[in-house]
XYZ file of C-alpha atoms in Angstrom:
234
model
C -13.742 7.752 -9.535
C -11.441 4.894 -8.509
C -7.798 5.164 -7.455
C -4.524 3.260 -7.211
C -1.769 4.443 -4.881
C 1.506 2.746 -5.706
C 5.168 3.003 -4.912
C 8.022 0.775 -5.936
C 8.302 0.291 -9.683
C 5.057 1.851 -10.906
C 6.647 4.664 -12.928
C 8.657 2.141 -14.926
C 5.511 0.235 -15.830
C 2.799 2.701 -16.774
C 3.002 5.461 -19.340
C 0.739 8.125 -17.889
C 0.765 11.903 -17.850
C 1.690 12.556 -14.228
C 1.338 16.088 -12.958
C 1.209 17.899 -9.634
C -2.137 18.596 -7.973
C -2.661 20.719 -4.861
C -4.667 19.933 -1.724
C -5.031 21.773 1.557
C -2.409 19.417 2.999
C 0.120 19.733 0.179
C 0.889 18.546 -3.346
C 0.221 15.171 -4.947
C 1.842 13.606 -8.018
C -0.955 11.886 -9.929
C -2.319 10.931 -13.324
C -5.989 10.592 -14.249
C -6.863 8.131 -16.994
C -10.011 6.196 -17.834
C -11.784 6.885 -14.564
C -8.772 5.794 -12.492
C -6.456 8.097 -10.556
C -2.876 6.870 -10.229
C -0.899 8.390 -7.348
C 2.879 8.127 -7.025
C 3.380 7.567 -3.331
C 7.093 8.432 -3.391
C 6.707 11.330 -5.860
C 8.081 11.396 -9.406
C 11.433 9.681 -9.641
C 10.864 7.799 -6.374
C 12.527 10.574 -4.365
C 10.421 10.754 -1.184
C 11.453 8.614 1.804
C 8.666 6.576 3.445
C 8.633 8.600 6.681
C 8.427 11.896 4.750
C 5.560 10.998 2.399
C 2.610 13.376 2.705
C 0.036 10.663 3.358
C -2.658 13.178 4.302
C -2.304 15.043 0.999
C -2.629 11.792 -0.971
C -5.712 10.701 0.949
C -7.301 14.165 0.789
C -6.826 14.209 -2.974
C -8.923 11.047 -3.152
C -11.664 12.764 -1.185
C -11.438 15.909 -3.325
C -11.806 13.784 -6.480
C -14.792 11.898 -5.008
C -13.046 8.540 -5.121
C -15.235 5.686 -3.883
C -12.797 2.747 -4.111
C -9.014 2.670 -3.779
C -6.350 0.009 -4.047
C -2.932 0.559 -2.537
C 0.037 -1.573 -3.582
C 3.081 -2.260 -1.423
C 6.421 -3.979 -1.976
C 7.208 -5.965 1.178
C 9.712 -8.271 2.786
C 8.508 -11.732 3.754
C 8.574 -12.690 7.432
C 6.574 -15.928 7.286
C 5.993 -18.549 4.622
C 2.464 -17.237 4.096
C 3.921 -14.945 1.430
C 7.128 -16.056 -0.300
C 9.330 -13.750 -2.386
C 7.750 -13.102 -5.836
C 4.347 -13.907 -4.272
C 1.246 -11.699 -4.204
C -1.146 -11.317 -1.291
C -3.756 -9.117 0.352
C -3.540 -7.370 3.700
C -6.182 -8.331 6.234
C -4.700 -6.481 9.212
C -1.754 -4.334 10.214
C 0.604 -3.379 13.040
C 1.705 0.254 13.027
C 5.312 0.509 14.270
C 5.908 4.010 12.878
C 6.517 7.270 14.697
C 6.282 10.957 13.889
C 3.810 10.580 11.017
C 0.547 12.539 10.894
C -1.836 9.627 11.314
C -5.313 11.178 11.469
C -7.422 13.947 9.982
C -9.588 14.069 13.099
C -6.995 15.270 15.624
C -8.880 18.247 17.032
C -6.787 20.689 14.980
C -7.934 20.581 11.353
C -11.090 18.573 12.073
C -12.986 17.766 15.286
C -11.365 15.164 17.531
C -12.746 11.704 16.797
C -11.550 8.125 17.280
C -12.080 5.667 14.454
C -12.355 1.883 14.828
C -9.829 -0.033 12.737
C -11.592 -3.402 12.857
C -12.682 -3.415 9.219
C -10.283 -1.233 7.271
C -10.293 -3.437 4.171
C -13.424 -3.796 2.050
C -14.698 -7.356 1.513
C -16.089 -6.778 -1.981
C -12.889 -5.187 -3.239
C -10.823 -7.953 -1.644
C -13.010 -10.512 -3.425
C -12.466 -8.799 -6.774
C -8.687 -8.809 -6.255
C -8.799 -12.530 -5.471
C -10.978 -13.182 -8.533
C -8.670 -11.215 -10.816
C -5.690 -13.149 -9.465
C -7.290 -16.576 -9.821
C -8.388 -15.804 -13.379
C -4.716 -15.190 -14.175
C -3.796 -18.568 -12.734
C -2.130 -17.048 -9.677
C -2.160 -18.275 -6.108
C -2.779 -15.389 -3.741
C -2.420 -15.154 0.034
C -5.657 -13.505 1.238
C -4.984 -13.057 4.971
C -1.715 -11.257 5.659
C -0.716 -9.057 8.577
C 1.553 -6.176 7.547
C 3.828 -4.402 10.020
C 4.854 -0.871 9.069
C 8.293 0.358 10.110
C 9.465 3.939 9.825
C 12.310 3.520 7.340
C 14.168 4.366 5.299
C 16.548 1.941 7.010
C 15.767 -1.746 6.821
C 14.955 -3.754 9.925
C 17.402 -5.589 12.162
C 17.353 -9.364 12.552
C 16.162 -9.005 16.155
C 13.309 -6.745 15.066
C 12.181 -9.269 12.468
C 12.226 -12.061 15.070
C 10.068 -9.881 17.327
C 7.679 -8.969 14.512
C 7.230 -12.639 13.657
C 6.360 -13.363 17.295
C 3.811 -10.538 17.171
C 2.017 -12.214 14.265
C 3.319 -10.155 11.329
C 3.635 -11.956 7.987
C 5.298 -9.167 6.004
C 7.138 -5.938 6.675
C 7.109 -2.650 4.787
C 7.285 1.095 5.320
C 4.172 2.620 3.737
C 0.902 1.043 4.854
C 0.456 3.298 7.876
C -0.835 5.906 8.173
C -1.967 5.616 4.533
C -4.747 3.090 5.122
C -5.769 4.756 8.406
C -6.388 8.050 6.615
C -8.218 6.526 3.643
C -10.435 4.577 6.054
C -11.252 7.762 8.003
C -12.538 9.312 4.776
C -14.872 6.318 4.283
C -13.292 5.270 0.981
C -13.503 1.532 0.315
C -10.020 0.066 0.321
C -7.912 -2.981 -0.469
C -4.123 -3.315 -0.142
C -2.224 -5.650 -2.472
C 1.189 -6.810 -1.275
C 4.013 -8.279 -3.328
C 7.170 -9.681 -1.814
C 10.563 -8.668 -3.186
C 12.800 -10.247 -0.514
C 13.060 -12.228 2.698
C 13.285 -9.962 5.724
C 16.534 -9.631 7.704
C 17.927 -12.863 9.089
C 15.702 -15.142 7.009
C 17.899 -15.521 3.922
C 21.243 -17.279 4.202
C 22.669 -14.928 1.556
C 21.649 -11.811 3.469
C 18.967 -9.531 2.023
C 18.557 -10.336 -1.677
C 16.037 -8.212 -3.563
C 14.181 -9.304 -6.694
C 15.406 -6.962 -9.405
C 15.320 -6.356 -13.151
C 12.728 -7.926 -15.393
C 11.409 -10.251 -12.690
C 10.511 -7.286 -10.519
C 8.994 -5.370 -13.437
C 6.827 -8.358 -14.337
C 5.646 -8.674 -10.736
C 4.734 -4.968 -10.517
C 2.954 -5.150 -13.886
C 0.907 -8.140 -12.706
C -0.089 -6.367 -9.481
C -1.117 -3.271 -11.424
C -3.186 -5.318 -13.884
C -4.951 -7.072 -11.005
C -5.722 -3.726 -9.357
C -7.164 -2.236 -12.560
C -9.239 -5.368 -13.218
C -10.608 -5.403 -9.645
C -11.558 -1.738 -9.713
C -13.422 -2.204 -12.999
C -15.839 -4.584 -11.253
C -16.887 -2.406 -8.304
């Protein structure tokens, strides 16, 4: 099985039979179609705040369903010019600036204590297939982006964004960690596709202006098509 975990905008785009599945860590809203599992990160209706998402349940469901490859998609704010608003890119690294989230299966409570290296979280073959699928659609894609995860649901301050830029972050969002940490611990091959819907705080003269309406729907649809195409080749 293959899987796509998505958040912003996915329910508006795909017409799937989503239902609730149970894991030992909690419930998951997912649809299974054509060998691909689609998981709604924020639950049906986009009702779950980023810091309250049950990331362990979502990852465990992948393991329970014997998923071998997963693509996660994330709406982000642009910090550097490496990914401009409306652009699509791939995460190559991350900075975890969250707190209070269950970030490991192997914490000595539910599973034996173990430390996992995070050097190579993202799978090269899957990244290549995402790049190929993008290029075949005539799209330019940013293949080496560093994502910083904040706790949310509030947006970041201008001072925080200046600091994040100095740390080497290209984009900011609220959902990459601990999601990718947990999927990596379960040895599932992973790629994270990012799409920018705004400039981060302090970088747009008009304030924070989000891409909305049909432009946003088209962007989400393109990202989803790329993910499905890439998974079909691995």
